[in-house]
């Protein structure tokens, strides 16, 4: 078993019409043994920027704290929040500087640019990043998520439609993966608000 799938987990982000959504499952386990069902993998950087981190649980927590520190430092120096595209390059740089002893994680960045354009980006564990035109996935259920997202996603989704689409895609995918599931947390980011909901999933 790969070290990145040791604790399990799944993250997905999806674009809509001037909105973006990011969701993760809630299981934390050690291989096939479930230890907790309230583990969070998606973290808010500011009102229009979230990052979801799949992979080894300890590295998820470590990277979250490093990124929050760097973003707060940027905000103090620049007197503004970091745009998602800039934040994606920061994540890539932090991961690449650790390339000889990497964090065993796969980040997915989702946010809205200043003009309301949705932005999604995914990287590998050494920071090679790619902008996603429709949706981005990471974690142990990534293959199932790709198939579900390709089936459900369509252009121009409104916030409520986007919530329904990403929720159905994630729940369908984690039902086909033994290392993720046990409910989900979904965040929908719009220009004027953030909608956060917790979903119940199969508990077996």
PDB file of C-alpha atoms in Angstrom:
ATOM      1  CA  UNK A   1       0.000   0.000   0.000  1.00  0.00           C
ATOM      2  CA  UNK A   2       1.293   3.486  -0.899  1.00  0.00           C
ATOM      3  CA  UNK A   3       2.107   5.803   2.014  1.00  0.00           C
ATOM      4  CA  UNK A   4      -0.223   8.437   0.491  1.00  0.00           C
ATOM      5  CA  UNK A   5      -3.167   6.043   0.877  1.00  0.00           C
ATOM      6  CA  UNK A   6      -2.218   4.897   4.416  1.00  0.00           C
ATOM      7  CA  UNK A   7      -4.900   7.069   6.086  1.00  0.00           C
ATOM      8  CA  UNK A   8      -7.347   7.035   3.149  1.00  0.00           C
ATOM      9  CA  UNK A   9      -9.419  10.040   2.072  1.00  0.00           C
ATOM     10  CA  UNK A  10     -10.877  11.742  -0.985  1.00  0.00           C
ATOM     11  CA  UNK A  11     -11.035  15.383  -2.119  1.00  0.00           C
ATOM     12  CA  UNK A  12     -12.896  16.881  -5.101  1.00  0.00           C
ATOM     13  CA  UNK A  13     -13.343  20.430  -6.395  1.00  0.00           C
ATOM     14  CA  UNK A  14     -15.726  21.551  -9.141  1.00  0.00           C
ATOM     15  CA  UNK A  15     -16.417  24.766 -11.089  1.00  0.00           C
ATOM     16  CA  UNK A  16     -19.773  26.469 -11.559  1.00  0.00           C
ATOM     17  CA  UNK A  17     -21.022  29.793 -12.910  1.00  0.00           C
ATOM     18  CA  UNK A  18     -19.139  32.401 -10.796  1.00  0.00           C
ATOM     19  CA  UNK A  19     -18.953  29.831  -8.000  1.00  0.00           C
ATOM     20  CA  UNK A  20     -16.739  26.925  -7.044  1.00  0.00           C
ATOM     21  CA  UNK A  21     -17.204  23.964  -4.695  1.00  0.00           C
ATOM     22  CA  UNK A  22     -14.768  21.767  -2.783  1.00  0.00           C
ATOM     23  CA  UNK A  23     -15.628  18.664  -0.769  1.00  0.00           C
ATOM     24  CA  UNK A  24     -13.937  15.887   1.190  1.00  0.00           C
ATOM     25  CA  UNK A  25     -14.908  12.715   2.996  1.00  0.00           C
ATOM     26  CA  UNK A  26     -14.694  12.453   6.823  1.00  0.00           C
ATOM     27  CA  UNK A  27     -12.953   9.110   7.390  1.00  0.00           C
ATOM     28  CA  UNK A  28      -9.556   8.851   9.089  1.00  0.00           C
ATOM     29  CA  UNK A  29      -8.117   5.371   9.249  1.00  0.00           C
ATOM     30  CA  UNK A  30      -4.963   3.279   9.414  1.00  0.00           C
ATOM     31  CA  UNK A  31      -5.186   1.170   6.281  1.00  0.00           C
ATOM     32  CA  UNK A  32      -8.499  -0.711   6.618  1.00  0.00           C
ATOM     33  CA  UNK A  33      -9.105   0.184  10.289  1.00  0.00           C
ATOM     34  CA  UNK A  34     -11.314   3.245  10.830  1.00  0.00           C
ATOM     35  CA  UNK A  35     -10.164   5.460  13.722  1.00  0.00           C
ATOM     36  CA  UNK A  36     -12.313   8.592  13.328  1.00  0.00           C
ATOM     37  CA  UNK A  37     -15.290   9.796  11.297  1.00  0.00           C
ATOM     38  CA  UNK A  38     -14.883  13.568  11.726  1.00  0.00           C
ATOM     39  CA  UNK A  39     -11.496  14.234  10.109  1.00  0.00           C
ATOM     40  CA  UNK A  40     -11.331  17.420   8.037  1.00  0.00           C
ATOM     41  CA  UNK A  41      -9.231  17.664   4.873  1.00  0.00           C
ATOM     42  CA  UNK A  42     -10.498  20.998   3.495  1.00  0.00           C
ATOM     43  CA  UNK A  43      -9.228  24.242   5.034  1.00  0.00           C
ATOM     44  CA  UNK A  44     -10.237  27.869   4.514  1.00  0.00           C
ATOM     45  CA  UNK A  45      -7.468  30.372   3.751  1.00  0.00           C
ATOM     46  CA  UNK A  46      -9.795  33.348   3.246  1.00  0.00           C
ATOM     47  CA  UNK A  47     -13.367  34.117   2.123  1.00  0.00           C
ATOM     48  CA  UNK A  48     -12.744  33.055  -1.480  1.00  0.00           C
ATOM     49  CA  UNK A  49     -10.003  30.438  -1.140  1.00  0.00           C
ATOM     50  CA  UNK A  50      -9.977  26.856   0.186  1.00  0.00           C
ATOM     51  CA  UNK A  51      -7.458  24.045  -0.060  1.00  0.00           C
ATOM     52  CA  UNK A  52      -8.217  20.336   0.200  1.00  0.00           C
ATOM     53  CA  UNK A  53      -5.319  18.040   1.083  1.00  0.00           C
ATOM     54  CA  UNK A  54      -5.510  14.273   0.567  1.00  0.00           C
ATOM     55  CA  UNK A  55      -2.771  11.967   1.798  1.00  0.00           C
ATOM     56  CA  UNK A  56      -0.918  11.146   5.004  1.00  0.00           C
ATOM     57  CA  UNK A  57      -2.792  12.655   7.975  1.00  0.00           C
ATOM     58  CA  UNK A  58       0.265  14.053   9.763  1.00  0.00           C
ATOM     59  CA  UNK A  59       1.507  15.789   6.614  1.00  0.00           C
ATOM     60  CA  UNK A  60      -1.993  17.196   5.970  1.00  0.00           C
ATOM     61  CA  UNK A  61      -1.919  18.921   9.373  1.00  0.00           C
ATOM     62  CA  UNK A  62       1.693  20.114   8.986  1.00  0.00           C
ATOM     63  CA  UNK A  63       1.150  21.616   5.548  1.00  0.00           C
ATOM     64  CA  UNK A  64      -2.109  23.277   6.644  1.00  0.00           C
ATOM     65  CA  UNK A  65      -0.285  25.144   9.430  1.00  0.00           C
ATOM     66  CA  UNK A  66       2.586  26.158   7.128  1.00  0.00           C
ATOM     67  CA  UNK A  67       0.199  27.511   4.496  1.00  0.00           C
ATOM     68  CA  UNK A  68      -1.911  29.420   7.024  1.00  0.00           C
ATOM     69  CA  UNK A  69       1.273  30.995   8.426  1.00  0.00           C
ATOM     70  CA  UNK A  70       2.535  32.000   4.956  1.00  0.00           C
ATOM     71  CA  UNK A  71      -0.843  33.435   3.968  1.00  0.00           C
ATOM     72  CA  UNK A  72      -1.112  35.499   7.153  1.00  0.00           C
ATOM     73  CA  UNK A  73       2.417  36.808   6.545  1.00  0.00           C
ATOM     74  CA  UNK A  74       1.445  37.781   2.980  1.00  0.00           C
ATOM     75  CA  UNK A  75      -1.704  39.553   4.229  1.00  0.00           C
ATOM     76  CA  UNK A  76       0.291  41.577   6.779  1.00  0.00           C
ATOM     77  CA  UNK A  77       2.923  42.612   4.227  1.00  0.00           C
ATOM     78  CA  UNK A  78       0.628  43.313   1.278  1.00  0.00           C
ATOM     79  CA  UNK A  79      -2.535  44.422   3.118  1.00  0.00           C
ATOM     80  CA  UNK A  80      -4.643  42.170   0.872  1.00  0.00           C
ATOM     81  CA  UNK A  81      -5.561  38.500   0.582  1.00  0.00           C
ATOM     82  CA  UNK A  82      -3.727  36.164  -1.757  1.00  0.00           C
ATOM     83  CA  UNK A  83      -5.421  35.389  -5.094  1.00  0.00           C
ATOM     84  CA  UNK A  84      -5.950  31.650  -5.767  1.00  0.00           C
ATOM     85  CA  UNK A  85      -3.501  31.593  -8.706  1.00  0.00           C
ATOM     86  CA  UNK A  86      -0.759  33.123  -6.521  1.00  0.00           C
ATOM     87  CA  UNK A  87      -1.574  30.729  -3.676  1.00  0.00           C
ATOM     88  CA  UNK A  88      -1.248  27.770  -6.078  1.00  0.00           C
ATOM     89  CA  UNK A  89       2.298  28.862  -6.930  1.00  0.00           C
ATOM     90  CA  UNK A  90       3.091  29.241  -3.217  1.00  0.00           C
ATOM     91  CA  UNK A  91       1.899  25.662  -2.565  1.00  0.00           C
ATOM     92  CA  UNK A  92       3.942  24.409  -5.521  1.00  0.00           C
ATOM     93  CA  UNK A  93       7.055  26.203  -4.232  1.00  0.00           C
ATOM     94  CA  UNK A  94       6.689  24.858  -0.663  1.00  0.00           C
ATOM     95  CA  UNK A  95       6.255  21.295  -1.945  1.00  0.00           C
ATOM     96  CA  UNK A  96       9.153  21.528  -4.422  1.00  0.00           C
ATOM     97  CA  UNK A  97      11.611  22.774  -1.798  1.00  0.00           C
ATOM     98  CA  UNK A  98      10.900  19.518   0.092  1.00  0.00           C
ATOM     99  CA  UNK A  99      11.283  17.327  -3.000  1.00  0.00           C
ATOM    100  CA  UNK A 100      14.017  15.084  -1.495  1.00  0.00           C
ATOM    101  CA  UNK A 101      11.911  14.366   1.607  1.00  0.00           C
ATOM    102  CA  UNK A 102       8.411  15.250   0.408  1.00  0.00           C
ATOM    103  CA  UNK A 103       5.111  15.674   2.171  1.00  0.00           C
ATOM    104  CA  UNK A 104       3.037  12.635   1.188  1.00  0.00           C
ATOM    105  CA  UNK A 105      -0.009  14.627   0.125  1.00  0.00           C
ATOM    106  CA  UNK A 106      -2.006  15.705  -2.936  1.00  0.00           C
ATOM    107  CA  UNK A 107      -3.448  19.241  -2.629  1.00  0.00           C
ATOM    108  CA  UNK A 108      -6.460  20.569  -4.537  1.00  0.00           C
ATOM    109  CA  UNK A 109      -6.883  24.371  -4.485  1.00  0.00           C
ATOM    110  CA  UNK A 110     -10.275  25.980  -5.185  1.00  0.00           C
ATOM    111  CA  UNK A 111     -11.266  29.629  -5.105  1.00  0.00           C
ATOM    112  CA  UNK A 112     -12.600  32.679  -6.889  1.00  0.00           C
ATOM    113  CA  UNK A 113     -10.354  35.289  -8.500  1.00  0.00           C
ATOM    114  CA  UNK A 114     -11.041  38.984  -7.861  1.00  0.00           C
ATOM    115  CA  UNK A 115     -13.357  39.177 -10.903  1.00  0.00           C
ATOM    116  CA  UNK A 116     -15.331  36.094  -9.797  1.00  0.00           C
ATOM    117  CA  UNK A 117     -13.660  33.638 -12.185  1.00  0.00           C
ATOM    118  CA  UNK A 118     -13.561  30.125 -10.653  1.00  0.00           C
ATOM    119  CA  UNK A 119     -10.070  28.682 -10.173  1.00  0.00           C
ATOM    120  CA  UNK A 120      -9.160  25.039  -9.500  1.00  0.00           C
ATOM    121  CA  UNK A 121      -5.658  23.631  -9.413  1.00  0.00           C
ATOM    122  CA  UNK A 122      -4.200  20.277  -8.338  1.00  0.00           C
ATOM    123  CA  UNK A 123      -0.582  19.326  -7.659  1.00  0.00           C
ATOM    124  CA  UNK A 124       1.369  16.169  -6.961  1.00  0.00           C
ATOM    125  CA  UNK A 125       3.538  15.644  -3.888  1.00  0.00           C
ATOM    126  CA  UNK A 126       6.530  17.585  -5.276  1.00  0.00           C
ATOM    127  CA  UNK A 127       4.521  20.567  -6.498  1.00  0.00           C
ATOM    128  CA  UNK A 128       4.005  19.926 -10.232  1.00  0.00           C
ATOM    129  CA  UNK A 129       0.683  21.715 -10.648  1.00  0.00           C
ATOM    130  CA  UNK A 130      -1.983  21.851 -13.310  1.00  0.00           C
ATOM    131  CA  UNK A 131      -5.017  24.093 -13.582  1.00  0.00           C
ATOM    132  CA  UNK A 132      -8.228  22.104 -13.950  1.00  0.00           C
ATOM    133  CA  UNK A 133     -10.755  23.387 -16.525  1.00  0.00           C
ATOM    134  CA  UNK A 134     -13.789  21.621 -14.976  1.00  0.00           C
ATOM    135  CA  UNK A 135     -12.958  19.700 -11.782  1.00  0.00           C
ATOM    136  CA  UNK A 136     -10.019  18.347  -9.805  1.00  0.00           C
ATOM    137  CA  UNK A 137      -9.779  15.169  -7.695  1.00  0.00           C
ATOM    138  CA  UNK A 138      -7.294  13.621  -5.265  1.00  0.00           C
ATOM    139  CA  UNK A 139      -7.091  10.767  -2.783  1.00  0.00           C
ATOM    140  CA  UNK A 140      -7.722   7.046  -2.739  1.00  0.00           C
ATOM    141  CA  UNK A 141     -11.062   7.339  -4.584  1.00  0.00           C
ATOM    142  CA  UNK A 142      -9.622   9.466  -7.429  1.00  0.00           C
ATOM    143  CA  UNK A 143     -10.456   7.024 -10.246  1.00  0.00           C
ATOM    144  CA  UNK A 144     -14.068   6.640  -9.109  1.00  0.00           C
ATOM    145  CA  UNK A 145     -14.300  10.424  -8.651  1.00  0.00           C
ATOM    146  CA  UNK A 146     -13.098  11.058 -12.210  1.00  0.00           C
ATOM    147  CA  UNK A 147     -15.821   8.827 -13.607  1.00  0.00           C
ATOM    148  CA  UNK A 148     -18.557  10.281 -11.385  1.00  0.00           C
ATOM    149  CA  UNK A 149     -17.540  13.895 -12.095  1.00  0.00           C
ATOM    150  CA  UNK A 150     -17.422  13.289 -15.854  1.00  0.00           C
ATOM    151  CA  UNK A 151     -20.948  11.848 -15.666  1.00  0.00           C
ATOM    152  CA  UNK A 152     -22.513  14.543 -13.450  1.00  0.00           C
ATOM    153  CA  UNK A 153     -20.688  17.806 -14.251  1.00  0.00           C
ATOM    154  CA  UNK A 154     -21.998  20.239 -16.877  1.00  0.00           C
ATOM    155  CA  UNK A 155     -21.120  23.874 -17.669  1.00  0.00           C
ATOM    156  CA  UNK A 156     -22.879  26.838 -16.047  1.00  0.00           C
ATOM    157  CA  UNK A 157     -23.975  25.228 -12.774  1.00  0.00           C
ATOM    158  CA  UNK A 158     -25.568  27.586 -10.239  1.00  0.00           C
ATOM    159  CA  UNK A 159     -24.540  27.295  -6.538  1.00  0.00           C
ATOM    160  CA  UNK A 160     -27.368  24.937  -5.475  1.00  0.00           C
ATOM    161  CA  UNK A 161     -26.967  22.811  -8.621  1.00  0.00           C
ATOM    162  CA  UNK A 162     -23.205  22.710  -8.021  1.00  0.00           C
ATOM    163  CA  UNK A 163     -23.748  21.570  -4.420  1.00  0.00           C
ATOM    164  CA  UNK A 164     -26.025  18.752  -5.567  1.00  0.00           C
ATOM    165  CA  UNK A 165     -23.643  17.698  -8.345  1.00  0.00           C
ATOM    166  CA  UNK A 166     -20.466  17.581  -6.239  1.00  0.00           C
ATOM    167  CA  UNK A 167     -22.301  15.846  -3.380  1.00  0.00           C
ATOM    168  CA  UNK A 168     -23.694  13.087  -5.596  1.00  0.00           C
ATOM    169  CA  UNK A 169     -20.318  12.609  -7.330  1.00  0.00           C
ATOM    170  CA  UNK A 170     -18.413  12.316  -4.034  1.00  0.00           C
ATOM    171  CA  UNK A 171     -20.915  10.011  -2.333  1.00  0.00           C
ATOM    172  CA  UNK A 172     -21.084   7.750  -5.403  1.00  0.00           C
ATOM    173  CA  UNK A 173     -17.281   7.557  -5.605  1.00  0.00           C
ATOM    174  CA  UNK A 174     -16.505   6.858  -1.939  1.00  0.00           C
ATOM    175  CA  UNK A 175     -19.062   4.022  -1.905  1.00  0.00           C
ATOM    176  CA  UNK A 176     -16.666   2.240  -4.284  1.00  0.00           C
ATOM    177  CA  UNK A 177     -13.554   2.796  -2.140  1.00  0.00           C
ATOM    178  CA  UNK A 178     -12.857   0.997   1.149  1.00  0.00           C
ATOM    179  CA  UNK A 179     -10.408   3.662   2.406  1.00  0.00           C
ATOM    180  CA  UNK A 180     -12.707   6.704   2.223  1.00  0.00           C
ATOM    181  CA  UNK A 181     -16.290   7.631   3.034  1.00  0.00           C
ATOM    182  CA  UNK A 182     -18.259   7.879   6.303  1.00  0.00           C
ATOM    183  CA  UNK A 183     -19.959  11.121   5.255  1.00  0.00           C
ATOM    184  CA  UNK A 184     -18.677  14.278   3.604  1.00  0.00           C
ATOM    185  CA  UNK A 185     -18.194  18.014   4.089  1.00  0.00           C
ATOM    186  CA  UNK A 186     -19.054  20.330   1.160  1.00  0.00           C
ATOM    187  CA  UNK A 187     -18.144  24.017   0.771  1.00  0.00           C
ATOM    188  CA  UNK A 188     -19.665  26.145  -2.021  1.00  0.00           C
ATOM    189  CA  UNK A 189     -17.905  29.498  -2.528  1.00  0.00           C
ATOM    190  CA  UNK A 190     -19.788  32.350  -4.217  1.00  0.00           C
ATOM    191  CA  UNK A 191     -18.998  36.048  -4.583  1.00  0.00           C
ATOM    192  CA  UNK A 192     -20.969  37.021  -1.467  1.00  0.00           C
ATOM    193  CA  UNK A 193     -21.108  33.931   0.782  1.00  0.00           C
ATOM    194  CA  UNK A 194     -19.792  30.481   1.653  1.00  0.00           C
ATOM    195  CA  UNK A 195     -22.261  27.597   1.972  1.00  0.00           C
ATOM    196  CA  UNK A 196     -20.976  24.719   4.140  1.00  0.00           C
ATOM    197  CA  UNK A 197     -22.943  21.506   4.645  1.00  0.00           C
ATOM    198  CA  UNK A 198     -22.183  18.127   6.181  1.00  0.00           C
ATOM    199  CA  UNK A 199     -23.537  15.024   4.453  1.00  0.00           C
ATOM    200  CA  UNK A 200     -24.319  11.627   5.906  1.00  0.00           C
ATOM    201  CA  UNK A 201     -22.986   8.707   3.942  1.00  0.00           C
ATOM    202  CA  UNK A 202     -22.878   4.933   4.316  1.00  0.00           C
ATOM    203  CA  UNK A 203     -21.375   3.912   7.645  1.00  0.00           C
ATOM    204  CA  UNK A 204     -20.087   0.471   6.676  1.00  0.00           C
TER     205      UNK A 204
END
